[in-house]
C-alpha positions as a LaTeX table, in Angstrom:
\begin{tabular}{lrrr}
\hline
Residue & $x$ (\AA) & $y$ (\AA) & $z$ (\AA) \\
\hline
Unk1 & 0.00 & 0.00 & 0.00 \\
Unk2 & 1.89 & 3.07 & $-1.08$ \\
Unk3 & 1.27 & 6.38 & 1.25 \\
Unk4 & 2.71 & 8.76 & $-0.40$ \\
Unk5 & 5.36 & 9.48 & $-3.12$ \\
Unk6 & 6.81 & 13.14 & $-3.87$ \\
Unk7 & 8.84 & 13.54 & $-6.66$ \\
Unk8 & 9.57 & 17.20 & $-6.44$ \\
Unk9 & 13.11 & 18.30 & $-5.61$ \\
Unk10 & 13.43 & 19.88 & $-1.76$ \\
Unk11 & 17.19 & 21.51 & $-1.64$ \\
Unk12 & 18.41 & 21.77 & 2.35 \\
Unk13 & 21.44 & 24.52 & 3.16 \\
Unk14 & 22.69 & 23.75 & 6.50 \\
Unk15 & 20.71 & 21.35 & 8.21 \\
Unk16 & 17.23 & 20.78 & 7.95 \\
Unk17 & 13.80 & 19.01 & 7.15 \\
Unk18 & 13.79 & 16.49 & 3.72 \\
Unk19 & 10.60 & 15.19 & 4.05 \\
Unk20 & 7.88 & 14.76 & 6.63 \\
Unk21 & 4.79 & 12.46 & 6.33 \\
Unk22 & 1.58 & 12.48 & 8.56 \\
Unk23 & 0.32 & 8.84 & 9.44 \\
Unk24 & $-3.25$ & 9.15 & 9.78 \\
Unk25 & $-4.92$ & 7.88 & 12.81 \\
Unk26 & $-5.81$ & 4.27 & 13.07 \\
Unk27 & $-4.12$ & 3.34 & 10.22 \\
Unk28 & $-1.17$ & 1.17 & 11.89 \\
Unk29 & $-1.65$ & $-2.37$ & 12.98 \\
Unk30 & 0.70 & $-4.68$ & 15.04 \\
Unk31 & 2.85 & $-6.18$ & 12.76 \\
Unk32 & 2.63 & $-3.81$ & 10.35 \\
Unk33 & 5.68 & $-2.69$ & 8.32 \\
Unk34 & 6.54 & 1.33 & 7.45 \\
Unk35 & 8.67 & 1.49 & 4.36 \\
Unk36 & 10.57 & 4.59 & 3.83 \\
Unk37 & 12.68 & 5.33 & 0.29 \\
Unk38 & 14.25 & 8.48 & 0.03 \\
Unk39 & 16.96 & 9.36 & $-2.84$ \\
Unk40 & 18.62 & 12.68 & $-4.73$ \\
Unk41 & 21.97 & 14.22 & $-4.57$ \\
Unk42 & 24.59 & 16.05 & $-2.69$ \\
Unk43 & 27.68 & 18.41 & $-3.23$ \\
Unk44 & 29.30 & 19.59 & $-0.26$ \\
Unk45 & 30.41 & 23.45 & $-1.13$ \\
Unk46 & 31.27 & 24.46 & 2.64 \\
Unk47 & 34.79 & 24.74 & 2.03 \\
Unk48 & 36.73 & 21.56 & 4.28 \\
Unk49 & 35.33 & 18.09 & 5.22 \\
Unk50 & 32.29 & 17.55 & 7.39 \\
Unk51 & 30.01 & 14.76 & 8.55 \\
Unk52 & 26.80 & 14.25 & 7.01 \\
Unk53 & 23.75 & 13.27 & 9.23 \\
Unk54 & 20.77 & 11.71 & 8.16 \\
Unk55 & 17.72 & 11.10 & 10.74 \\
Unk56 & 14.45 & 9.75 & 11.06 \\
Unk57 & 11.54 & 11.07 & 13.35 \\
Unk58 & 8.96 & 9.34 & 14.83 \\
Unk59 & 6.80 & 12.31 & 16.53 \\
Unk60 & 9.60 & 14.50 & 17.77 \\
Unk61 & 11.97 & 11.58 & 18.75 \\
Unk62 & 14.34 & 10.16 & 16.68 \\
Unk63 & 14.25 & 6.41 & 15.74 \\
Unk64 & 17.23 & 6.35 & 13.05 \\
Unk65 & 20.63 & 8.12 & 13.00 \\
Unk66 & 23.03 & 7.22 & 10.51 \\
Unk67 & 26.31 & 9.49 & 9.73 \\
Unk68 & 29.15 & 9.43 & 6.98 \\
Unk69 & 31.69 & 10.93 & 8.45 \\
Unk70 & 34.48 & 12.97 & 6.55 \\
Unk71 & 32.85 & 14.32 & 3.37 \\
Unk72 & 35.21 & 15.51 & 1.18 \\
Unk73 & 34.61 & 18.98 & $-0.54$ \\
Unk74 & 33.43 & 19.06 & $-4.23$ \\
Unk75 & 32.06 & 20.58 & $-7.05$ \\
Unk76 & 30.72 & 17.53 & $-8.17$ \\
Unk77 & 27.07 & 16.43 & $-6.96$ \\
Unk78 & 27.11 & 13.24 & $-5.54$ \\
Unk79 & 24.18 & 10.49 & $-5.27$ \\
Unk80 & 22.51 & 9.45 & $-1.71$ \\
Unk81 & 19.88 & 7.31 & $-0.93$ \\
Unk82 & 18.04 & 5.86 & 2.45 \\
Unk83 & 16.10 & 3.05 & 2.88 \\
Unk84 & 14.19 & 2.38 & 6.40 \\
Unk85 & 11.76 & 0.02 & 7.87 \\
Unk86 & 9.85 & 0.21 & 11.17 \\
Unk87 & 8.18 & $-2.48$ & 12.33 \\
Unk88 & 5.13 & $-1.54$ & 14.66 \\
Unk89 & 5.30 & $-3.64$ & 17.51 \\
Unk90 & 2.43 & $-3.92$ & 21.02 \\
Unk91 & 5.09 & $-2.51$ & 23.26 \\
Unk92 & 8.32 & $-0.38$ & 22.88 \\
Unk93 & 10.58 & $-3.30$ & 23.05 \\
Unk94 & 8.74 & $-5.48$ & 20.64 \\
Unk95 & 8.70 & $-2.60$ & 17.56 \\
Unk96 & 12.21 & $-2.75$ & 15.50 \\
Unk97 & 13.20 & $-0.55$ & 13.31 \\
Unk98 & 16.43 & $-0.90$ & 10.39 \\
Unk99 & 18.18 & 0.76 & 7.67 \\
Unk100 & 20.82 & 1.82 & 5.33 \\
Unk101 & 22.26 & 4.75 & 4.30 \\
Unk102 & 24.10 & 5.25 & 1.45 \\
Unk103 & 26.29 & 7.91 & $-0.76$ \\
Unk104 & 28.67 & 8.34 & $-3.70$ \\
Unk105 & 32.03 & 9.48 & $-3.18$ \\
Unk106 & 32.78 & 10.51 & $-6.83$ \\
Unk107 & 29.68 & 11.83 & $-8.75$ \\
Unk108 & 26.19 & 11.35 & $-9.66$ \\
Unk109 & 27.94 & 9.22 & $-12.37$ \\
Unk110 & 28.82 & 6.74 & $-9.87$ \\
Unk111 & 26.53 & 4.72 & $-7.42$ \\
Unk112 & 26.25 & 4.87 & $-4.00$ \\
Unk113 & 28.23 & 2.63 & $-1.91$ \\
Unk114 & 26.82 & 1.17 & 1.81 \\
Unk115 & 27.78 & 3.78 & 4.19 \\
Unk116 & 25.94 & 3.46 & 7.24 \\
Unk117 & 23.68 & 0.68 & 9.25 \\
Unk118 & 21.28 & 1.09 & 11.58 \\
Unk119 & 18.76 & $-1.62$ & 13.43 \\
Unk120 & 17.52 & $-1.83$ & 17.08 \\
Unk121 & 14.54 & $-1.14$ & 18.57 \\
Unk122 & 12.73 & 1.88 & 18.47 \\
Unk123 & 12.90 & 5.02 & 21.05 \\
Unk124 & 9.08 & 5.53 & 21.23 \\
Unk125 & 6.43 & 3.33 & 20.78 \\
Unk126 & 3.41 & 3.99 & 18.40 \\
Unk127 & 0.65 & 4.67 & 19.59 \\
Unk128 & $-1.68$ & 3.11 & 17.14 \\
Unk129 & $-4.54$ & 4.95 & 17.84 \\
Unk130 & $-3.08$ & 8.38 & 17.30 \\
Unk131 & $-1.69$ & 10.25 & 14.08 \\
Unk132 & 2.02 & 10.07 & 13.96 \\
Unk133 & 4.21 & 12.60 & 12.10 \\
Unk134 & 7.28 & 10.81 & 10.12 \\
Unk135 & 10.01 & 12.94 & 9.38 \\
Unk136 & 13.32 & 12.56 & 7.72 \\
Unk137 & 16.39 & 15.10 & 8.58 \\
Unk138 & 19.78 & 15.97 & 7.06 \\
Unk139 & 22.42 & 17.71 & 10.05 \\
Unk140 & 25.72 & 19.01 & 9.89 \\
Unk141 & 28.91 & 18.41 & 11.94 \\
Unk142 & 30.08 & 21.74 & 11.53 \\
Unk143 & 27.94 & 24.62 & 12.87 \\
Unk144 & 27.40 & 27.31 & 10.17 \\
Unk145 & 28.17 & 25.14 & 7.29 \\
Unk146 & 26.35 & 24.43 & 3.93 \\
Unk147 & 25.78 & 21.51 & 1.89 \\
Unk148 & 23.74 & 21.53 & $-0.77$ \\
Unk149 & 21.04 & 18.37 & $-0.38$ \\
Unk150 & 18.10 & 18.10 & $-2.73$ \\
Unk151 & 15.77 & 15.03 & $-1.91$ \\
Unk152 & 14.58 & 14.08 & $-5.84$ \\
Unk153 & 12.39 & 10.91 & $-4.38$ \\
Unk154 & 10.04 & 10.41 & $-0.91$ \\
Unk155 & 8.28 & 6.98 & $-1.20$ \\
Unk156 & 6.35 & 5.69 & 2.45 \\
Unk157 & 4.81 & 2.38 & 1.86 \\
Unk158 & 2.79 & 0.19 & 4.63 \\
Unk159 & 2.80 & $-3.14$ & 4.57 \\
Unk160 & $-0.06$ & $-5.06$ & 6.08 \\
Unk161 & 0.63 & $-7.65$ & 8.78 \\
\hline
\end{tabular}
């Protein structure tokens, strides 16, 4: 069951919101999968290395953190993508959650290569019965600088238990 899918290109300076998605009320189940796709491309034009953050929120509280550390400066625009599942669970230790994050160190000529895992169990349960706001984040290591991130794809799919 696909949610929602936004093609339209979002550019972050700094650090900032990619992509945020309101899960309606009543619409998760127990066992129930959330299926988050995100893709574009990067160039980092902030003048020395930095690490590149990429987060997932779960109303307010984040439930994935993945960084690549040590981005090199270039005038090149580089590929990223993100894929995350959450699995909605009856209690807080019983909901998982996993991912990868990904980026090219050359140019959007080149694919990107793993960069970053991420699995455990979530920081907040969800509350199934309530809407739930799902947000995805880019941050910067160093304050004051700028990278230029555009998000080209947002798919959020549910899977049915």
């Amino acid at each position: 069951h696909l949610l929602t899918s936004a093609a339209t290109p979002v550019t972050i300076v700094s650090s900032g919101d990619l992509h945020s998605y309101s899960v309606p009320a009543d619409r998760l189940k127990v066992g129930d999968v959330i299926e988050l796709t995100y893709s574009g491309t990067f160039k980092n034009n902030s003048g020395g290395n930095l690490d590149l953050g990429f987060r997932i929120y779960i109303a307010n509280t984040i439930v994935l953190n993945a960084t690549s550390t040590s981005v090199t400066t270039s005038a090149n625009r580089r590929k990223w993508r993100a894929t995350v599942e959450i699995v909605v669970g009856p209690t807080l230790s019983e909901q998982a959650t996993s991912g990868t994050f990904y980026f090219s160190t050359a140019s959007t000529a080149t694919w990107p290569s793993m960069q970053s895992t991420f699995a455990g169990s979530a920081v907040t349960a969800l509350d199934q019965a309530v809407a739930h706001t799902i947000k995805a984040y880019s941050s910067l290591s160093v304050t004051g600088a700028e990278i230029d991130m555009v998000l080209n794809s947002a798919i959020v799919k549910l899977h049915r238990a």
